[in-house]
Amino acid sequence: MTVIAVHGGAGAESPADRPARRDGVARAVEAGWAVLDAGGHALDAVIAAVAVLEDDPLFNAGLGSVLTVEGVVEMDASLMAGDTLQAGAVGAVTGVRNPVRLARAVLDEGREVFLVGEPAERLAGRHGLATCAPDALITEEARRRWRERLAPGGETVGAVARDTAGRLAAATSTGGVTGKRRGRLGDSAVIGAGTYADDTLGAGSATGPGEAIIRLCLVRTALELIARGADAPGAAAESLALLQRRLGATAGIILLDPRGQVGMARTTESMPAAYRSATGATVVLD
Ligand code: ASP
């Protein structure tokens, strides 16, 4: 089944932002769906969806990213194509509007899977990607959270898709966690932990405390549960239960099985999420 599912990060959210953030994930689904509907590749669909949320200041990715303890933006993003197992990831980058497109540039160049910092940022020029002054990504809200040392929220964004040819893809993008030290990389940059896609296993994107998610290789762990017979909703719930039991962490995850069944789960207070499949209209979850 052709399908796209999107999440806008697991955590707690201000009641005032709830409607606009639900609207954001619905718009992201529509952007991804437009690619799928035109017969496009699942990888292009997840990039289109994630880029919408990177451009939306209410999500912690691209514009609106949280700040490091030093008061700067450093973003992580990764993506993977399930048909070829090609992957691209960037870590601790700034000055680019859409880190997910930078991760795509790494994938397209095909030399590395993972590039960090300034050498990764330099790919933006070569691939015609939108750049900006690092401060242009900082919103008033991000500054306020940094000044008030607010507990990290989780507004990382991610998407998974299955296209008309049955190809799967996943992408994740984040500003990380508030008050992280410069140079810290989270799971959103790590293939297997925050992002994974393999047409024979499924696809997934995770959100939550990166250190715990990396230790459990959360998305890959969830997809292995599917390989052992779980359905996508069951694998999503079980992988999060495992994360809580083994590492005491709460998080969120979206999954697709190889046929396109959607699984979405969270153990946090909230996680805006939405999906659309060939059988119906966009469904926005609470
Ligand atoms: N997973 C992200 C990170 O650790 C943050 C989040 O999703 O809340 O960088």
CSV table of C-alpha atoms in Angstrom, one decimal, residues 21-179:
chain,number,residue,atom,x,y,z
A,21,ARG,CA,1.5,21.6,15.4
A,22,ARG,CA,-1.3,19.2,14.3
A,23,ASP,CA,-1.8,21.4,11.3
A,24,GLY,CA,2.0,21.2,10.6
A,25,VAL,CA,2.2,17.4,10.6
A,26,ALA,CA,-0.9,17.3,8.3
A,27,ARG,CA,0.7,19.8,5.9
A,28,ALA,CA,3.9,17.6,5.9
A,29,VAL,CA,1.8,14.5,5.1
A,30,GLU,CA,0.2,16.4,2.2
A,31,ALA,CA,3.6,17.4,0.8
A,32,GLY,CA,4.9,13.9,1.0
A,33,TRP,CA,1.7,12.5,-0.5
A,34,ALA,CA,1.9,14.8,-3.5
A,35,VAL,CA,5.3,13.1,-4.3
A,36,LEU,CA,3.9,9.6,-3.9
A,37,ASP,CA,0.7,10.4,-5.8
A,38,ALA,CA,2.8,11.6,-8.8
A,39,GLY,CA,4.6,8.2,-8.8
A,40,GLY,CA,7.7,9.6,-7.0
A,41,HIS,CA,10.2,7.7,-4.9
A,42,ALA,CA,9.6,7.2,-1.2
A,43,LEU,CA,12.9,8.9,-0.5
A,44,ASP,CA,11.7,12.1,-2.2
A,45,ALA,CA,8.4,11.9,-0.3
A,46,VAL,CA,10.0,11.7,3.2
A,47,ILE,CA,12.3,14.6,2.3
A,48,ALA,CA,9.4,16.8,1.1
A,49,ALA,CA,7.5,16.0,4.3
A,50,VAL,CA,10.4,16.6,6.7
A,51,ALA,CA,11.4,19.9,4.9
A,52,VAL,CA,7.9,21.3,5.6
A,53,LEU,CA,8.5,20.8,9.3
A,54,GLU,CA,12.1,22.1,9.2
A,55,ASP,CA,10.6,25.3,7.8
A,56,ASP,CA,7.9,25.5,10.5
A,57,PRO,CA,9.3,27.4,13.6
A,58,LEU,CA,7.0,25.3,15.9
A,59,PHE,CA,9.2,22.2,15.4
A,60,ASN,CA,12.7,21.6,16.7
A,61,ALA,CA,14.3,21.1,13.3
A,62,GLY,CA,15.7,23.6,10.9
A,63,LEU,CA,14.1,27.0,11.8
A,64,GLY,CA,13.1,26.8,15.4
A,65,SER,CA,15.9,24.4,16.5
A,66,VAL,CA,16.8,24.4,20.2
A,67,LEU,CA,20.1,25.9,21.3
A,68,THR,CA,23.2,24.3,22.7
A,69,VAL,CA,24.4,25.3,26.1
A,70,GLU,CA,26.7,27.8,24.3
A,71,GLY,CA,23.5,29.4,22.7
A,72,VAL,CA,24.0,28.2,19.1
A,73,VAL,CA,22.1,25.9,16.7
A,74,GLU,CA,23.6,22.6,15.7
A,75,MET,CA,21.3,20.2,13.8
A,76,ASP,CA,21.4,16.5,13.0
A,77,ALA,CA,19.5,14.7,10.2
A,78,SER,CA,19.6,11.4,8.4
A,79,LEU,CA,17.7,9.4,5.8
A,80,MET,CA,17.7,6.0,4.2
A,81,ALA,CA,16.3,4.3,1.1
A,82,GLY,CA,15.0,0.8,1.7
A,83,ASP,CA,15.4,-0.4,-1.9
A,84,THR,CA,19.2,0.3,-2.2
A,85,LEU,CA,20.1,0.6,1.5
A,86,GLN,CA,21.7,3.9,0.6
A,87,ALA,CA,21.9,6.3,3.5
A,88,GLY,CA,23.0,9.8,4.3
A,89,ALA,CA,23.5,11.6,7.6
A,90,VAL,CA,24.8,15.0,8.8
A,91,GLY,CA,25.6,16.0,12.4
A,92,ALA,CA,26.2,19.3,14.2
A,93,VAL,CA,25.5,21.4,11.2
A,94,THR,CA,24.3,25.0,11.1
A,95,GLY,CA,23.6,27.7,8.5
A,96,VAL,CA,21.5,25.4,6.3
A,97,ARG,CA,17.7,25.7,6.1
A,98,ASN,CA,17.0,22.0,5.4
A,99,PRO,CA,19.4,19.6,7.0
A,100,VAL,CA,17.4,16.7,5.5
A,101,ARG,CA,18.4,17.9,2.1
A,102,LEU,CA,22.0,18.1,3.2
A,103,ALA,CA,21.7,14.4,4.3
A,104,ARG,CA,20.4,13.7,0.8
A,105,ALA,CA,23.5,15.4,-0.6
A,106,VAL,CA,25.7,13.0,1.4
A,107,LEU,CA,23.7,10.1,0.1
A,108,ASP,CA,23.9,11.3,-3.5
A,109,GLU,CA,27.7,11.8,-3.3
A,110,GLY,CA,27.9,8.2,-2.1
A,111,ARG,CA,31.4,8.5,-0.6
A,112,GLU,CA,30.4,8.6,3.1
A,113,VAL,CA,27.2,7.8,5.0
A,114,PHE,CA,27.9,10.4,7.8
A,115,LEU,CA,29.5,13.8,7.6
A,116,VAL,CA,29.7,16.3,10.5
A,117,GLY,CA,30.2,20.0,11.0
A,118,GLU,CA,31.7,22.5,8.6
A,119,PRO,CA,32.7,19.9,5.9
A,120,ALA,CA,29.1,18.8,5.7
A,121,GLU,CA,27.9,22.4,5.5
A,122,ARG,CA,30.1,22.9,2.5
A,123,LEU,CA,28.1,20.4,0.5
A,124,ALA,CA,25.1,22.9,0.6
A,125,GLY,CA,26.8,25.2,-2.0
A,126,ARG,CA,27.7,22.3,-4.3
A,127,HIS,CA,24.2,20.9,-4.2
A,128,GLY,CA,22.4,24.3,-4.5
A,129,LEU,CA,20.8,24.1,-1.1
A,130,ALA,CA,19.4,27.1,0.8
A,131,THR,CA,21.9,28.5,3.3
A,132,CYS,CA,21.5,31.3,5.9
A,133,ALA,CA,23.3,33.0,8.8
A,134,PRO,CA,23.3,30.5,11.7
A,135,ASP,CA,21.4,33.0,13.8
A,136,ALA,CA,18.6,33.1,11.2
A,137,LEU,CA,17.5,29.7,12.4
A,138,ILE,CA,17.0,30.9,16.0
A,139,THR,CA,13.5,31.8,17.0
A,140,GLU,CA,12.4,33.9,20.0
A,141,GLU,CA,11.0,30.8,21.6
A,142,ALA,CA,14.3,28.9,21.3
A,143,ARG,CA,16.1,31.9,23.0
A,144,ARG,CA,13.5,32.0,25.8
A,145,ARG,CA,13.9,28.2,26.4
A,146,TRP,CA,17.7,28.6,26.5
A,147,ARG,CA,17.6,31.7,28.8
A,148,GLU,CA,15.2,30.0,31.2
A,149,ARG,CA,17.0,26.7,31.0
A,150,LEU,CA,13.8,24.9,30.3
A,151,ALA,CA,13.8,21.1,30.2
A,152,PRO,CA,14.3,19.7,26.8
A,153,GLY,CA,11.2,19.3,24.7
A,154,GLY,CA,11.0,16.8,21.9
A,155,GLU,CA,10.0,18.2,18.6
A,156,THR,CA,12.3,16.3,16.4
A,157,VAL,CA,10.6,15.5,13.1
A,158,GLY,CA,10.5,12.4,11.0
A,159,ALA,CA,8.7,10.6,8.2
A,160,VAL,CA,8.4,7.2,6.7
A,161,ALA,CA,6.9,6.3,3.3
A,162,ARG,CA,6.1,3.4,0.9
A,163,ASP,CA,5.7,4.4,-2.7
A,164,THR,CA,3.7,2.9,-5.5
A,165,ALA,CA,6.6,0.6,-6.5
A,166,GLY,CA,6.7,-0.7,-2.9
A,167,ARG,CA,9.9,1.1,-2.0
A,168,LEU,CA,10.4,2.3,1.6
A,169,ALA,CA,12.2,5.3,3.0
A,170,ALA,CA,12.7,7.1,6.3
A,171,ALA,CA,14.1,10.5,7.3
A,172,THR,CA,14.6,12.3,10.6
A,173,SER,CA,15.7,15.8,11.4
A,174,THR,CA,16.3,17.7,14.7
A,175,GLY,CA,18.0,20.5,16.6
A,176,GLY,CA,18.7,18.0,19.3
A,177,VAL,CA,18.0,18.6,22.9
A,178,THR,CA,18.1,22.0,24.8
A,179,GLY,CA,21.3,22.6,26.6
